């Protein structure tokens, strides 16, 4: 856990991309100079859960350590590995409710083995104090009071989010809705599978396979190809269902974007920022073998993933890929216009913090401002690819109004030839905003 957290924090590696055990074992040996046994499936899942939890609650965990450790001012100057060991121990005691004696013993042993005896003694003292405060229900928390900035600081600690993010949400949503959103972000994520109709696999067929694998699941009430999972995704992967193209891992929120596009057999659809291809392939499956999805992306490696997945899912005959920047493609390819154009833009990802907890610590307000400029540029380019009477669908995985309705408003001011069409006939009312836009948490 500690080494994985170290790699995420120091090397910028995303938490959901750090599951390759072989590389991790080599890293442990290279950096710490000792070897550990490969993890079995159960322990690997536990490590993944702890890593995600520590990242998610990092600001709150650091607040506890600062509050309960007499040398708090030196915390930021500690070796990064020692910081991670402390965070793990505090998280296991406070959030997971693990037996304190076991947590203390394990993390003290790790600190001594990986660092030195003195580090183990420090971990022992801090974790025992945290356990004592937890047992007596006296763990410190900041008081939410004062002006907007003071309240945002306190709430940012309690719910472990950056202050700038909390302040922005409070200004747009109000305090109560902001707290609900942060609670949502801190819940463990669920996952969805899409049955691949490109291979004539129905959701009923997928359910039969999931039952054989004893994977708990629920049917999506919104999209007929989707099922929800809270556990068991590794079982699905190990059974080869994804590798053989029987199903694909895809967020239902992404599936509902495809519902808004509403692909129909015979249509030509352009997906402007297509990689890694989930929406492009779902749209292709809806064409029932008639029509074309043109998938464009600037990243050649990620575009190759689209091509490989199209073959795996037997959709390659309706999917064509172009390695290009959409702005460049629109300028040289204006003779190519489509019935429908999907622009799923690069964005802050503030709507998927539940699944990607490390994003909250990587994004800044300056990032958001730069992304909004890029989104305007991409919208202008994508508009050139829409044939007269066609449809342009703009989507993000952000909940920030600046990346959503404000970008649409800005686009319409530059392009009066476009009008907004409500998504009401495509998705359930509970996901429709006052303006007629699709809005959901991922």
Tab-separated table of N, CA, C and O in Angstrom, residues 14 19 37 57 68 78 92 96 148 182 241 247 274 282 289 309 338 346 357 368 392 395 405 408 422 424:
chain	number	residue	atom	x	y	z
A	14	UNK	N	-1.808	7.347	-11.985
A	14	UNK	CA	-3.183	7.269	-11.517
A	14	UNK	C	-3.427	5.969	-10.758
A	14	UNK	O	-2.905	4.914	-11.096
A	19	UNK	N	-2.119	-1.534	-11.012
A	19	UNK	CA	-2.459	-2.870	-10.545
A	19	UNK	C	-1.552	-3.961	-11.119
A	19	UNK	O	-1.823	-5.138	-10.938
A	37	UNK	N	6.304	-11.330	-1.030
A	37	UNK	CA	5.621	-12.325	-1.853
A	37	UNK	C	4.528	-11.663	-2.685
A	37	UNK	O	3.907	-10.700	-2.242
A	57	UNK	N	-9.137	10.213	1.370
A	57	UNK	CA	-9.236	10.871	2.675
A	57	UNK	C	-7.934	11.547	3.109
A	57	UNK	O	-7.754	11.868	4.279
A	68	UNK	N	-2.679	15.546	16.307
A	68	UNK	CA	-2.355	14.627	17.410
A	68	UNK	C	-0.860	14.379	17.569
A	68	UNK	O	-0.447	13.705	18.514
A	78	UNK	N	8.876	15.085	6.629
A	78	UNK	CA	9.162	13.649	6.806
A	78	UNK	C	9.478	13.011	5.460
A	78	UNK	O	9.073	13.488	4.407
A	92	UNK	N	-6.725	2.948	8.405
A	92	UNK	CA	-7.189	1.618	8.814
A	92	UNK	C	-7.893	1.666	10.169
A	92	UNK	O	-8.888	0.966	10.398
A	96	UNK	N	-11.596	2.268	8.486
A	96	UNK	CA	-11.908	0.849	8.268
A	96	UNK	C	-12.271	0.125	9.560
A	96	UNK	O	-12.816	-0.977	9.517
A	148	UNK	N	-17.176	32.561	4.004
A	148	UNK	CA	-17.243	31.462	3.033
A	148	UNK	C	-15.915	30.708	2.936
A	148	UNK	O	-15.897	29.470	2.843
A	182	UNK	N	-19.784	15.928	-1.894
A	182	UNK	CA	-18.524	15.405	-1.350
A	182	UNK	C	-18.731	14.041	-0.704
A	182	UNK	O	-17.859	13.159	-0.801
A	241	UNK	N	-14.378	-12.563	-19.885
A	241	UNK	CA	-15.566	-12.022	-20.556
A	241	UNK	C	-15.272	-10.718	-21.287
A	241	UNK	O	-15.873	-10.438	-22.323
A	247	UNK	N	-18.557	-8.619	-23.056
A	247	UNK	CA	-19.049	-7.391	-22.440
A	247	UNK	C	-17.899	-6.407	-22.321
A	247	UNK	O	-16.735	-6.748	-22.577
A	274	UNK	N	-12.255	10.334	-29.270
A	274	UNK	CA	-12.870	9.022	-29.096
A	274	UNK	C	-12.194	8.103	-28.088
A	274	UNK	O	-12.851	7.302	-27.440
A	282	UNK	N	-20.060	1.632	-28.234
A	282	UNK	CA	-21.470	1.479	-27.895
A	282	UNK	C	-22.340	2.056	-29.016
A	282	UNK	O	-23.338	1.457	-29.419
A	289	UNK	N	-24.897	-2.894	-37.589
A	289	UNK	CA	-24.157	-3.260	-38.798
A	289	UNK	C	-24.375	-2.351	-39.982
A	289	UNK	O	-23.791	-2.558	-41.048
A	309	UNK	N	-10.213	-2.887	-29.526
A	309	UNK	CA	-11.497	-3.199	-28.891
A	309	UNK	C	-12.583	-3.401	-29.936
A	309	UNK	O	-13.477	-4.250	-29.760
A	338	UNK	N	-21.172	14.712	-40.870
A	338	UNK	CA	-21.890	13.560	-40.333
A	338	UNK	C	-23.307	13.934	-39.900
A	338	UNK	O	-23.607	15.101	-39.630
A	346	UNK	N	-11.891	16.836	-23.465
A	346	UNK	CA	-11.005	16.789	-22.290
A	346	UNK	C	-11.548	17.760	-21.241
A	346	UNK	O	-11.938	18.886	-21.568
A	357	UNK	N	-10.177	9.107	-7.289
A	357	UNK	CA	-10.003	10.015	-6.148
A	357	UNK	C	-8.749	10.870	-6.227
A	357	UNK	O	-8.701	11.955	-5.651
A	368	UNK	N	-8.660	24.375	-14.770
A	368	UNK	CA	-10.045	24.533	-15.203
A	368	UNK	C	-10.178	25.659	-16.226
A	368	UNK	O	-10.855	25.510	-17.256
A	392	UNK	N	-25.134	18.015	-32.951
A	392	UNK	CA	-23.857	18.057	-32.236
A	392	UNK	C	-24.136	17.823	-30.755
A	392	UNK	O	-24.906	18.561	-30.149
A	395	UNK	N	-20.389	16.766	-24.488
A	395	UNK	CA	-20.438	16.107	-23.181
A	395	UNK	C	-19.106	16.244	-22.458
A	395	UNK	O	-18.050	16.391	-23.076
A	405	UNK	N	-22.830	24.211	-19.019
A	405	UNK	CA	-23.802	25.138	-19.605
A	405	UNK	C	-23.178	26.459	-20.017
A	405	UNK	O	-23.627	27.093	-20.992
A	408	UNK	N	-21.737	25.931	-23.441
A	408	UNK	CA	-22.804	25.871	-24.437
A	408	UNK	C	-23.301	27.278	-24.752
A	408	UNK	O	-23.495	27.645	-25.922
A	422	UNK	N	-33.695	19.840	-26.183
A	422	UNK	CA	-33.779	19.130	-24.908
A	422	UNK	C	-33.526	17.642	-25.109
A	422	UNK	O	-33.877	17.057	-26.142
A	424	UNK	N	-34.982	15.440	-23.387
A	424	UNK	CA	-36.112	14.835	-22.676
A	424	UNK	C	-36.584	13.522	-23.285
A	424	UNK	O	-36.956	12.603	-22.563
